[in-house]
mmCIF file of C-alpha atoms and ligand atoms in Angstrom:
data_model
loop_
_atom_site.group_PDB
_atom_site.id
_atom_site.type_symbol
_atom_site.label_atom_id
_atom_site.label_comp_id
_atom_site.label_asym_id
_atom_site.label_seq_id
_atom_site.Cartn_x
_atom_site.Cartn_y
_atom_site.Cartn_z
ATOM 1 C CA UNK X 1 102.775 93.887 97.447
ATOM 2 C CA UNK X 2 102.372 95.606 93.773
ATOM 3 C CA UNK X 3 100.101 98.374 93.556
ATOM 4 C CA UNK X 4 99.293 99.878 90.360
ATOM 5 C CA UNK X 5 102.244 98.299 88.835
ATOM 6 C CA UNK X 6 104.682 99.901 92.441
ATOM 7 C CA UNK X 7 105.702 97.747 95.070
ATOM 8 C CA UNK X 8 104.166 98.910 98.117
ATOM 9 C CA UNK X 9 104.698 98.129 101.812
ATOM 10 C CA UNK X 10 102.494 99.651 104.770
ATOM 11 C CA UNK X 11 105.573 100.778 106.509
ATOM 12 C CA UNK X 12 109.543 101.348 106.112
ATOM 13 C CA UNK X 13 112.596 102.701 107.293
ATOM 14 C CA UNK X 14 114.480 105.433 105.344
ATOM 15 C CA UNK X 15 118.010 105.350 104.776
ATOM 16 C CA UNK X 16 118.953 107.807 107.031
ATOM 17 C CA UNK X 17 117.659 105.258 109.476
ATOM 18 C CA UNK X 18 115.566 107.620 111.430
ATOM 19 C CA UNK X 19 112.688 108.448 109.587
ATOM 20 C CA UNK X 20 109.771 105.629 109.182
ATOM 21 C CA UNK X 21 107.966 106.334 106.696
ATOM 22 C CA UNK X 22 104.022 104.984 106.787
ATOM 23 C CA UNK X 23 100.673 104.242 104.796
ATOM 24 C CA UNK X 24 97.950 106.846 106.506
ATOM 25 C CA UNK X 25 95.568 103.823 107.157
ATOM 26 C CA UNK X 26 93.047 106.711 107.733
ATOM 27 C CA UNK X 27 92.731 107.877 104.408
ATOM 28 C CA UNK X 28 92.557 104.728 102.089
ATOM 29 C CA UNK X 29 90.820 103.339 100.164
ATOM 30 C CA UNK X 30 89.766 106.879 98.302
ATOM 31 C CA UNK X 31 93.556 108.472 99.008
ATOM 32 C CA UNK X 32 97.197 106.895 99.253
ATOM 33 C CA UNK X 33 98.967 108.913 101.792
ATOM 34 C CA UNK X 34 102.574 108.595 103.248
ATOM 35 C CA UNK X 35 103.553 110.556 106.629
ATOM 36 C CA UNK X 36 106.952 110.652 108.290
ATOM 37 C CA UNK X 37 107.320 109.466 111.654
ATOM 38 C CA UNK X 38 110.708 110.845 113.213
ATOM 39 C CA UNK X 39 109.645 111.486 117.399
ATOM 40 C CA UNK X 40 108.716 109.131 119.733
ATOM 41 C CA UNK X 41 105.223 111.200 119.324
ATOM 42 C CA UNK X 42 104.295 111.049 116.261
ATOM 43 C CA UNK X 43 105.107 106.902 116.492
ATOM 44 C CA UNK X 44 102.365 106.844 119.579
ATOM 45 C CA UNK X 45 99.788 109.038 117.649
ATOM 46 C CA UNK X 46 100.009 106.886 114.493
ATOM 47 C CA UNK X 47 99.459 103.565 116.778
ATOM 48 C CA UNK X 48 96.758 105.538 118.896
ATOM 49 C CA UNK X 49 95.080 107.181 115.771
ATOM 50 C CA UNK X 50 94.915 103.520 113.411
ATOM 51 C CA UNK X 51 97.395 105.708 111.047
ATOM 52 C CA UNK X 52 99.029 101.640 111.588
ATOM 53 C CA UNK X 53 97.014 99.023 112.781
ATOM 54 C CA UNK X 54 96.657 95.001 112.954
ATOM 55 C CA UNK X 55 98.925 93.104 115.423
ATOM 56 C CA UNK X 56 101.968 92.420 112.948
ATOM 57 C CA UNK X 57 102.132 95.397 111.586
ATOM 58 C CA UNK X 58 101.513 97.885 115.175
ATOM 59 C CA UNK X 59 104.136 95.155 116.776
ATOM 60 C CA UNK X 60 106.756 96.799 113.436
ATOM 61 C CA UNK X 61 105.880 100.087 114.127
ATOM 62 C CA UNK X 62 106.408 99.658 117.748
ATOM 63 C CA UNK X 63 110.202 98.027 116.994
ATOM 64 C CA UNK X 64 110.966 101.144 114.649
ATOM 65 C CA UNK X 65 109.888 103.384 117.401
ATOM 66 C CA UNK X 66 112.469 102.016 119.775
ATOM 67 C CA UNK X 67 115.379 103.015 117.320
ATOM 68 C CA UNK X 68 113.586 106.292 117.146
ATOM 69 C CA UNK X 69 113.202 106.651 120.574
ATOM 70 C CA UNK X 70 117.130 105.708 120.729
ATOM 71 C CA UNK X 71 117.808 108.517 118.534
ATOM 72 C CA UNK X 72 116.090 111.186 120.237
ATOM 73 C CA UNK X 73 115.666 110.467 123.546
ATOM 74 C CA UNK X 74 118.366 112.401 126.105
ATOM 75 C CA UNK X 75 119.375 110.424 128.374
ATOM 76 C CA UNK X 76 118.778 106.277 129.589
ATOM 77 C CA UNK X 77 115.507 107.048 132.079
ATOM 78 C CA UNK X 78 114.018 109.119 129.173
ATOM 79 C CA UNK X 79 114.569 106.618 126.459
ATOM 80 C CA UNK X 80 113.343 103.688 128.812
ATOM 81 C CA UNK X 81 110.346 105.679 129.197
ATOM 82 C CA UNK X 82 109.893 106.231 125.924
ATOM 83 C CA UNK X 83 109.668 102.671 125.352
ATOM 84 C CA UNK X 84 106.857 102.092 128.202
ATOM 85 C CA UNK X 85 104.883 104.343 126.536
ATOM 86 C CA UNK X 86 105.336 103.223 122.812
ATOM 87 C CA UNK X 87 104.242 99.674 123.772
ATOM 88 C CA UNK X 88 101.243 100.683 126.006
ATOM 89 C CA UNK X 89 100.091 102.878 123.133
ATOM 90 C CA UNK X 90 97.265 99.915 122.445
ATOM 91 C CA UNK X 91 96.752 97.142 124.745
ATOM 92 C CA UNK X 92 95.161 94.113 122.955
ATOM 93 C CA UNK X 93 98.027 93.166 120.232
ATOM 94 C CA UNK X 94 100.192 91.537 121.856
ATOM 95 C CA UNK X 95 102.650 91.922 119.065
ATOM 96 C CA UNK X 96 103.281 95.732 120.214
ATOM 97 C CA UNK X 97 104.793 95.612 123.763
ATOM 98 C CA UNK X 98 106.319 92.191 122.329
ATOM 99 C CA UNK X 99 108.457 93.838 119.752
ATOM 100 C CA UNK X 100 109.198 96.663 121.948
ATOM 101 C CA UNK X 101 110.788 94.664 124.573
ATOM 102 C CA UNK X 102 112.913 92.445 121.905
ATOM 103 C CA UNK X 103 114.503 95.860 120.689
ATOM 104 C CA UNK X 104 115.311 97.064 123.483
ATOM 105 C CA UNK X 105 116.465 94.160 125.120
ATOM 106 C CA UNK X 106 118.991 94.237 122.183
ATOM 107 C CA UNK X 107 119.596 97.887 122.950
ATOM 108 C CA UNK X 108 121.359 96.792 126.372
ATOM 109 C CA UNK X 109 124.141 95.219 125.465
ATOM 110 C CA UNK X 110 125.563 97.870 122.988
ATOM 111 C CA UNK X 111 128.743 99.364 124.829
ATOM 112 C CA UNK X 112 128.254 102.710 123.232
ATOM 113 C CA UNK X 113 125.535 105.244 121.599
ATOM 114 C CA UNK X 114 126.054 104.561 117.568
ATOM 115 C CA UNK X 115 126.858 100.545 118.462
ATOM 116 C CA UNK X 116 123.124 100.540 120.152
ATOM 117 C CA UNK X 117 121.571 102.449 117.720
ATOM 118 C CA UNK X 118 123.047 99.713 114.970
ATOM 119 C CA UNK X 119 121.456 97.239 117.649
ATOM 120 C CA UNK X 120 117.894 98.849 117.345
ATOM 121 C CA UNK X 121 118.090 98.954 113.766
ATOM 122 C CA UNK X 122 119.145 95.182 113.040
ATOM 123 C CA UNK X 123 116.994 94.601 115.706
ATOM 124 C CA UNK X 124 113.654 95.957 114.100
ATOM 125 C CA UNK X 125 114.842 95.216 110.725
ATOM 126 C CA UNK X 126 114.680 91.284 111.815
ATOM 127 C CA UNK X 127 111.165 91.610 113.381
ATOM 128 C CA UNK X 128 110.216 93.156 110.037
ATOM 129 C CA UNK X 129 111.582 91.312 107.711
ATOM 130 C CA UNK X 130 110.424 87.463 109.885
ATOM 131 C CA UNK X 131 107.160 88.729 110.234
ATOM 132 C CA UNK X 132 107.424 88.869 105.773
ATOM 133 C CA UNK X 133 109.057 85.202 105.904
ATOM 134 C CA UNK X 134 105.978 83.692 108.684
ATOM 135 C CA UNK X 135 103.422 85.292 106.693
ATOM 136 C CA UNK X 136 104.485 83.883 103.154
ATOM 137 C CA UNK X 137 104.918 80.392 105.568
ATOM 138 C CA UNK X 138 101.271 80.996 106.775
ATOM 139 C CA UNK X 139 99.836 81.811 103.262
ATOM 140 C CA UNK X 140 101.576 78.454 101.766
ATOM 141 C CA UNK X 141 100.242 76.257 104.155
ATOM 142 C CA UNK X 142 96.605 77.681 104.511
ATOM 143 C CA UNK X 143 96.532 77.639 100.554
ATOM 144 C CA UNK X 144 96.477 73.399 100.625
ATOM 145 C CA UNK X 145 92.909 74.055 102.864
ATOM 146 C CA UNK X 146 91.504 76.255 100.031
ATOM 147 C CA UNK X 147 92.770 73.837 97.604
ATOM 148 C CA UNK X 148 91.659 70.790 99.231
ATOM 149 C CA UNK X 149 88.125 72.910 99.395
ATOM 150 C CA UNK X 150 88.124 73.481 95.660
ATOM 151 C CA UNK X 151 89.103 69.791 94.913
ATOM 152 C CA UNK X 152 85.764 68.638 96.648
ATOM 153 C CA UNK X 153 83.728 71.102 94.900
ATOM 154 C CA UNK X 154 85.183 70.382 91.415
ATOM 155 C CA UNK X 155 86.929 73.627 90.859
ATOM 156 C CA UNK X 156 83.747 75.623 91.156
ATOM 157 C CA UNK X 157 84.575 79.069 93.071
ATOM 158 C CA UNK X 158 85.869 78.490 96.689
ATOM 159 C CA UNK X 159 83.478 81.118 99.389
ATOM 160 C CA UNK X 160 85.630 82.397 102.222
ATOM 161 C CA UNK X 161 84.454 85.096 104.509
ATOM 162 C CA UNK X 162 87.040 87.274 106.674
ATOM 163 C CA UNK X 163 86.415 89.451 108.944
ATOM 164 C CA UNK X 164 88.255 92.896 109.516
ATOM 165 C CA UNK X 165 91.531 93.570 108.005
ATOM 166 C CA UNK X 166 94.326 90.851 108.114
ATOM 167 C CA UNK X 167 95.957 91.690 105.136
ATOM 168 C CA UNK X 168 99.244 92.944 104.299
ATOM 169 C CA UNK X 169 98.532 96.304 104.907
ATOM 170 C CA UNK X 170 98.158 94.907 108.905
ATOM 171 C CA UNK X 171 101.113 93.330 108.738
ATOM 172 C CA UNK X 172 104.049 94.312 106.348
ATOM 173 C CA UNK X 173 103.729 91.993 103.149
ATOM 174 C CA UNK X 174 101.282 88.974 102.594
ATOM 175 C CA UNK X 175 98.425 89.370 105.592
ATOM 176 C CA UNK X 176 97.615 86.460 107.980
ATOM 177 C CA UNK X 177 94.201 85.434 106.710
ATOM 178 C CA UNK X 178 94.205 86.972 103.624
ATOM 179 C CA UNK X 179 98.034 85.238 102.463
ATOM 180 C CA UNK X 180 96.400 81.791 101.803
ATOM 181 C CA UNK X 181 94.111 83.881 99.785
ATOM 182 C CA UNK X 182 97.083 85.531 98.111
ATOM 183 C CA UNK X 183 98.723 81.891 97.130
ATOM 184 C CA UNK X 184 95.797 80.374 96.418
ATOM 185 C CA UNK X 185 94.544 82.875 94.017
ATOM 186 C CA UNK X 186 98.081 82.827 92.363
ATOM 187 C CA UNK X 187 97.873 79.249 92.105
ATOM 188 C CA UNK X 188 94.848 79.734 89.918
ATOM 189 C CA UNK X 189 92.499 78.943 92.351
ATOM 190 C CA UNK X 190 89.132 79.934 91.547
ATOM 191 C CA UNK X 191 87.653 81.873 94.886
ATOM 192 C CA UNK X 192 85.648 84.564 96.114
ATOM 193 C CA UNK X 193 86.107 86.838 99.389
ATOM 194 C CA UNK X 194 82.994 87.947 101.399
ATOM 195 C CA UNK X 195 84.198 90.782 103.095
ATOM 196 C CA UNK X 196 82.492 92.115 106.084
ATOM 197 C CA UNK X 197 82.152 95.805 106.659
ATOM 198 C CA UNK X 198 83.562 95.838 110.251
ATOM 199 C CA UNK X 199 81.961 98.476 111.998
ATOM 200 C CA UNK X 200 82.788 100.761 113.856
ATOM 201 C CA UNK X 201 85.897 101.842 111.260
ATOM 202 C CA UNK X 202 85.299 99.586 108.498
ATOM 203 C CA UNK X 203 88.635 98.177 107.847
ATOM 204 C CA UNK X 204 87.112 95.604 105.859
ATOM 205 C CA UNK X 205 84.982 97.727 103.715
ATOM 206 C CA UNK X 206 87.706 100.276 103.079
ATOM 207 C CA UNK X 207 91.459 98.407 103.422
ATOM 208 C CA UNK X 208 90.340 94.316 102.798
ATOM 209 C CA UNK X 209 88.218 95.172 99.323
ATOM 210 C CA UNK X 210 91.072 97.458 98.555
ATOM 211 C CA UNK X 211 93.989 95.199 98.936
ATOM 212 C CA UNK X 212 92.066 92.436 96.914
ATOM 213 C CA UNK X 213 90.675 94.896 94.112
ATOM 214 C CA UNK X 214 94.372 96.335 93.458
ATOM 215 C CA UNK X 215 95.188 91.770 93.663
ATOM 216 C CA UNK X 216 92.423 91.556 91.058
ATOM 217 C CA UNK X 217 90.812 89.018 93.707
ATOM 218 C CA UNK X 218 87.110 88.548 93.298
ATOM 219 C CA UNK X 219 85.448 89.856 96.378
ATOM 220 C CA UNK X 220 81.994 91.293 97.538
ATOM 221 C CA UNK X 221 81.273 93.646 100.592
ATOM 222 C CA UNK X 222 78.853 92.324 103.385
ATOM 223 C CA UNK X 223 77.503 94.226 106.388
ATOM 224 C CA UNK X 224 78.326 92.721 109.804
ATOM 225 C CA UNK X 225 75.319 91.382 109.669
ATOM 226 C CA UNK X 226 75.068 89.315 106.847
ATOM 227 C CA UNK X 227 77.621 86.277 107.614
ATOM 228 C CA UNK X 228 75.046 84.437 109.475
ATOM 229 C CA UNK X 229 72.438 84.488 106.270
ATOM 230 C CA UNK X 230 75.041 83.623 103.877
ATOM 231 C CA UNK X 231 76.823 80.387 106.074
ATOM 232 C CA UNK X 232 72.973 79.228 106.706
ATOM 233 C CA UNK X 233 72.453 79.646 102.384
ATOM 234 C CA UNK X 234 75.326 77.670 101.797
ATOM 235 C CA UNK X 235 76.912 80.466 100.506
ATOM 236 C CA UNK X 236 80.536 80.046 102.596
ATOM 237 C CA UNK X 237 82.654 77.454 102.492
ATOM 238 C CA UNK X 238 85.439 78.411 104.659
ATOM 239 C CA UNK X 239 86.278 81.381 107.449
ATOM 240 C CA UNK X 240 89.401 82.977 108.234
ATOM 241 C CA UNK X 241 90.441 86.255 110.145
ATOM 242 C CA UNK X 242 93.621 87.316 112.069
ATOM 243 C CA UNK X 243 93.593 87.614 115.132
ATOM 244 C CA UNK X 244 95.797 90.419 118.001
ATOM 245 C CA UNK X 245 96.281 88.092 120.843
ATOM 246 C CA UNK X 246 95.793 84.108 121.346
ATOM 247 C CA UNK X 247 96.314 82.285 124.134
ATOM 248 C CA UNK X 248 97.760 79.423 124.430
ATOM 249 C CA UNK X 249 95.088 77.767 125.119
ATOM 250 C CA UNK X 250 93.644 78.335 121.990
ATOM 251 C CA UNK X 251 91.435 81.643 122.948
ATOM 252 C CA UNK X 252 91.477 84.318 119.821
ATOM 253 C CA UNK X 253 91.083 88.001 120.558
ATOM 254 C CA UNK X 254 90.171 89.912 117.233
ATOM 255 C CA UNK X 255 88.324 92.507 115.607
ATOM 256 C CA UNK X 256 84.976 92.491 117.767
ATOM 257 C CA UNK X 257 82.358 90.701 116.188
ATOM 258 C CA UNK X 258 84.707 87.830 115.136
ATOM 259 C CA UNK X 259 82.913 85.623 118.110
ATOM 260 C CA UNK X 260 79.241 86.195 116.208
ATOM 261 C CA UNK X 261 80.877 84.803 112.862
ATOM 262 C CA UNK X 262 82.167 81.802 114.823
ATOM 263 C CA UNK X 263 79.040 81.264 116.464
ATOM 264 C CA UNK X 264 77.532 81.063 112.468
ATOM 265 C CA UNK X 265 79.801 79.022 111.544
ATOM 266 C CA UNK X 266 80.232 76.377 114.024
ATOM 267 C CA UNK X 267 76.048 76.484 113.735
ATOM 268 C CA UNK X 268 76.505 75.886 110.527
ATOM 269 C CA UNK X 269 79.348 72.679 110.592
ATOM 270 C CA UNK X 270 81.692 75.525 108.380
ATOM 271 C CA UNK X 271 85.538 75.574 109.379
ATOM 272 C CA UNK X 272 86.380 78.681 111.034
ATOM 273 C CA UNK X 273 90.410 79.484 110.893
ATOM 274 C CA UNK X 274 92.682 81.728 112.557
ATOM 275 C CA UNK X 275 95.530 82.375 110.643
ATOM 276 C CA UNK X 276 98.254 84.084 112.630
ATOM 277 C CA UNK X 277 102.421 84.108 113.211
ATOM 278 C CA UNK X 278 103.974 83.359 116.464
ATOM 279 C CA UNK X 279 104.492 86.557 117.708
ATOM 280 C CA UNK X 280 100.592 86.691 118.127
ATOM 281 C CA UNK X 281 100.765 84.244 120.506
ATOM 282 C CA UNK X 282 100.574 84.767 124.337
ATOM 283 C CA UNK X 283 102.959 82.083 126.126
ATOM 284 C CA UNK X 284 102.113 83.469 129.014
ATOM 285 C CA UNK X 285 98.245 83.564 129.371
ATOM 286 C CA UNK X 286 95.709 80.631 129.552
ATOM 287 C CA UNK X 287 92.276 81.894 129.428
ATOM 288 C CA UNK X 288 91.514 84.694 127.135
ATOM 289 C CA UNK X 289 88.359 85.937 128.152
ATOM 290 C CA UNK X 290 89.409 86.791 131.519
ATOM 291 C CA UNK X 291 93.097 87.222 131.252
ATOM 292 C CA UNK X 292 93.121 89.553 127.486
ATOM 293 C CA UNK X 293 92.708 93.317 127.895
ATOM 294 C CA UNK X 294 90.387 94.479 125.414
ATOM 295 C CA UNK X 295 90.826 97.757 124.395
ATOM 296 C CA UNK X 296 87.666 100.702 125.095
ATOM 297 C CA UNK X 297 88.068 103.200 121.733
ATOM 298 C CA UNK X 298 86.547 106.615 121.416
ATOM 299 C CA UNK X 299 82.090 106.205 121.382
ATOM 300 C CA UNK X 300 82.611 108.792 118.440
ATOM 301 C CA UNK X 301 83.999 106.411 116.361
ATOM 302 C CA UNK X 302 80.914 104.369 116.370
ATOM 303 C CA UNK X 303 78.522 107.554 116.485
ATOM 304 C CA UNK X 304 80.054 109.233 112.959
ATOM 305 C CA UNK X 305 80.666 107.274 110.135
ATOM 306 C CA UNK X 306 83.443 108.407 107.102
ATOM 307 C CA UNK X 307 82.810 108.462 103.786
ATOM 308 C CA UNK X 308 83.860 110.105 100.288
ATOM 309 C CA UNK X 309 81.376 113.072 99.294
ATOM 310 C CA UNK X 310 80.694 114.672 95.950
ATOM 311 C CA UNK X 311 84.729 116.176 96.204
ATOM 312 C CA UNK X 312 86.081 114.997 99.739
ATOM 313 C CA UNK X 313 85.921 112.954 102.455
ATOM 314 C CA UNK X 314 83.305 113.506 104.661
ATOM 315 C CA UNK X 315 82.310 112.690 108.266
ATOM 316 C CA UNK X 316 78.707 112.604 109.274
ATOM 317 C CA UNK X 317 76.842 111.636 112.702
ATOM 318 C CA UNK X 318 74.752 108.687 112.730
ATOM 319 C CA UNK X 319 72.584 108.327 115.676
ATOM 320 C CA UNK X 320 70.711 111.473 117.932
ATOM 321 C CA UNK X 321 73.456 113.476 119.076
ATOM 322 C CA UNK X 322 72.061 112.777 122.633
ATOM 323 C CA UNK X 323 72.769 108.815 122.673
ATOM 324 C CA UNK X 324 75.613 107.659 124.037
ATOM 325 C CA UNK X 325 77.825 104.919 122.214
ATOM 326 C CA UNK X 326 80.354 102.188 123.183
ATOM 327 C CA UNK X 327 83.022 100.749 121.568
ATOM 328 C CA UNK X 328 84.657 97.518 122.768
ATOM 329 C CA UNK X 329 87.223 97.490 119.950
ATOM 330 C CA UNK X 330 88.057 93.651 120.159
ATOM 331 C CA UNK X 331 86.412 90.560 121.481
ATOM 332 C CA UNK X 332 87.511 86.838 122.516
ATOM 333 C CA UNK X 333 86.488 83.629 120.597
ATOM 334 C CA UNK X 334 86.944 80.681 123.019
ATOM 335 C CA UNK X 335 89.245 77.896 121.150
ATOM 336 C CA UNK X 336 86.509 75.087 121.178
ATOM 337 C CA UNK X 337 84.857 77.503 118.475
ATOM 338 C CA UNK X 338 87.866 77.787 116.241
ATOM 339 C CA UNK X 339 88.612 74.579 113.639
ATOM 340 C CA UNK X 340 92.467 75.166 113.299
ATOM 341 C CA UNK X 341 95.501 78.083 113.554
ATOM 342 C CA UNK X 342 97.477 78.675 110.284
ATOM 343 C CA UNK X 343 100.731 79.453 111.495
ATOM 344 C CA UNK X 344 104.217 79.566 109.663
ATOM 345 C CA UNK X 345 104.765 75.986 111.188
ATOM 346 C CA UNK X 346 101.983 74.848 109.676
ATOM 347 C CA UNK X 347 98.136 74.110 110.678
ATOM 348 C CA UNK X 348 97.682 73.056 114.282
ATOM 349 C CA UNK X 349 94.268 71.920 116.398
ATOM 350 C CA UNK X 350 92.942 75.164 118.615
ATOM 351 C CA UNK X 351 94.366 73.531 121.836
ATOM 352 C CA UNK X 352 97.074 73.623 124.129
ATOM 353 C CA UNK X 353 98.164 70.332 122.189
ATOM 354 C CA UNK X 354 97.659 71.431 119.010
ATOM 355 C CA UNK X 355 99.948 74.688 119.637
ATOM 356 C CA UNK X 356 102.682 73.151 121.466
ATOM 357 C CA UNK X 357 102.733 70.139 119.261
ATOM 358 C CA UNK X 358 104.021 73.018 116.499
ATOM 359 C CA UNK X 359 105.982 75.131 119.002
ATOM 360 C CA UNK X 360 107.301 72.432 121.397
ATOM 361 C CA UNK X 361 109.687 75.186 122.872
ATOM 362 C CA UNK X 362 106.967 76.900 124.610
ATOM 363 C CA UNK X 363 106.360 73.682 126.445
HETATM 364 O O1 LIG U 1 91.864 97.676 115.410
HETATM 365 P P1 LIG U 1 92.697 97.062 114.340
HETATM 366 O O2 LIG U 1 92.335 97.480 112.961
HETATM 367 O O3 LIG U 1 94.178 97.210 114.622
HETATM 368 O O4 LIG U 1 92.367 95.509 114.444
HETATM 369 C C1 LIG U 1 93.011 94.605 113.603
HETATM 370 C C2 LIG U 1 92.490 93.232 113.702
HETATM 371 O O5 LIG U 1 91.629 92.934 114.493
HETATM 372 C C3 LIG U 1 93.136 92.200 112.826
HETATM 373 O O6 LIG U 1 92.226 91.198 112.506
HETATM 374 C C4 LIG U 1 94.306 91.570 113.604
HETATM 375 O O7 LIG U 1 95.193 92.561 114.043
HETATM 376 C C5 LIG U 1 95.043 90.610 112.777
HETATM 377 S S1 LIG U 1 96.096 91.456 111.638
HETATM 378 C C6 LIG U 1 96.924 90.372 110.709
#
């Protein structure tokens, strides 16, 4: 996307095709920082540490870490375990250990050390540059549900609340919910974004009114808490948020709290979208609440929260220092909540049906 004027991607691969270079995810929205990933490491710790997040975009990094892991590793059991480690380095995306096993499945075949690392590298290059193509698909054909939204209220400004970040900096170029935003907006569509904070690390607050503010897209910071208020105030017209892992089924692991904003808005007859590619979806699992590992982060990130002081960034502690905290990162939205999925394919019913009817190879 253009920043300032620069075309900017959250991730890419240097020409000497072993250095990734990446957006510290961290630091934004207050500082733009780039690090160098070049060890198997350093590509764990930036998964690990959010340095990357969101499905698409951990599933890239993941891909990129096989070639590094190619590069460095010494021998075949080393490498091999390199890649069991990269893709267990978060457990709810299913776009991670997904992308990890497509690289190195094309690793195999290669006969000899440069002919696999060329492997690795079209390999990941292919995941990136698809995951570009399905989100530019899924922002084209969620656009016609804004537009159809805008027709019915006579142009006046279109509401949409998202949740999280699902925007290009969680994926490589475009977002998943926030591309029909994206075309939409560049269609002339008048609309406005209610983005929630998303506690515990406030990827909304800090990355989702970013991305928008540098898109000149009109937006407004909510708490968590607010969604409810504003769907029952007639103040939303439409919902859409990414999501890590989706069954299929239909069940929609995301940022946790995503199930409370469904509850709102199915209380509230508003349609609640997921807008995701393919390689979010789990082929292989039916019921998400049971079957989806959700991932347990660090109680610290919920007890401090970060924040830019008079001259830096600062990090304070919230609650007694006594009280313990939890932190489910992620939670599970069962399908008969969700209106539709925005895919690359197009927009599809959240049911077995509805998926398959778009992706009849998975039948
Ligand atoms: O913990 P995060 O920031 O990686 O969680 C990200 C999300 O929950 C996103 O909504 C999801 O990955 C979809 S990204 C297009």
């Amino acid at each position: 996307m253009i920043v300032d004027g620069k075309q900017l991607r959250p991730i890419w691969l240097e020409a000497d095709g072993r250095t990734v270079k990446v957006i510290d995810q961290r630091r934004l929205p207050h500082e733009l920082v780039i690090l160098d990933l070049t060890t198997v490491d350093q590509v764990i710790e930036a998964i690990v540490e959010m340095v990357v997040r969101g499905a698409p975009l951990i599933g890239v990094t993941g891909a990129y870490g096989v070639l590094i892991a190619l590069h460095t590793a010494e021998n075949e059991a080393a490498f091999m375990e390199a890649c069991r480690r990269i893709a267990a380095a978060r457990p709810t995306a299913v776009n991670l250990a997904w992308a990890v096993a497509r690289v190195s499945a094309a690793v195999q075949a290669g006969p000899s050390p440069g002919e696999r690392q060329a492997a690795a590298r079209r390999e990941a290059a292919a995941i990136d540059a698809e995951e570009v193509e399905r989100c530019r698909r899924i922002g084209e054909h969620g656009a016609r549900l804004i537009a159809a939204i805008s027709q019915a209220k006579n142009g006046t400004p279109v509401n949409i609340l998202t949740h999280c970040n699902a925007g290009w900096l969680a994926c490589v170029e475009w977002g998943t919910a926030t591309a029909p935003i994206y075309v939409a907006h560049e269609q002339g569509i008048d609309l406005h974004v209610w983005v929630d904070e998303t506690r515990p690390l406030n990827q909304g607050a800090r990355l989702t009114a970013w991305e928008l503010g540098k898109a000149g897209i009109r937006h407004t910071v909510v708490t968590d808490n607010a969604g409810g208020h504003l769907m029952q105030h007639g103040r939303v017209d439409l919902l859409i948020v990414g999501t890590d892992r989706t069954t299929r089924t239909g069940d929609v692991a995301n940022k946790i709290g995503t199930y409370l904003k469904a509850l709102a808005a199915w209380d509230n007859h508003i349609p609640f979208y997921v807008a995701l590619p393919s390689s979010t979806f789990d082929w292989e699992r039916r019921d998400g609440l049971r079957e989806i590992p959700i991932e347990e982060r660090s109680a610290d990130e919920v007890r401090f929260v970060q924040g830019l002081g008079p001259n830096q960034t600062l990090r304070v502690l919230v609650p007694p220092a006594a009280s313990p905290a939890a932190n489910p990162a992620f939670d599970v939205t069962p399908a008969r909540l969700v209106t539709g999925f925005i895919t690359e394919r197009g927009v599809c019913s959240a049911s077995e049906e509805g998926i398959l009817g778009l992706f009849p190879e998975k039948k």
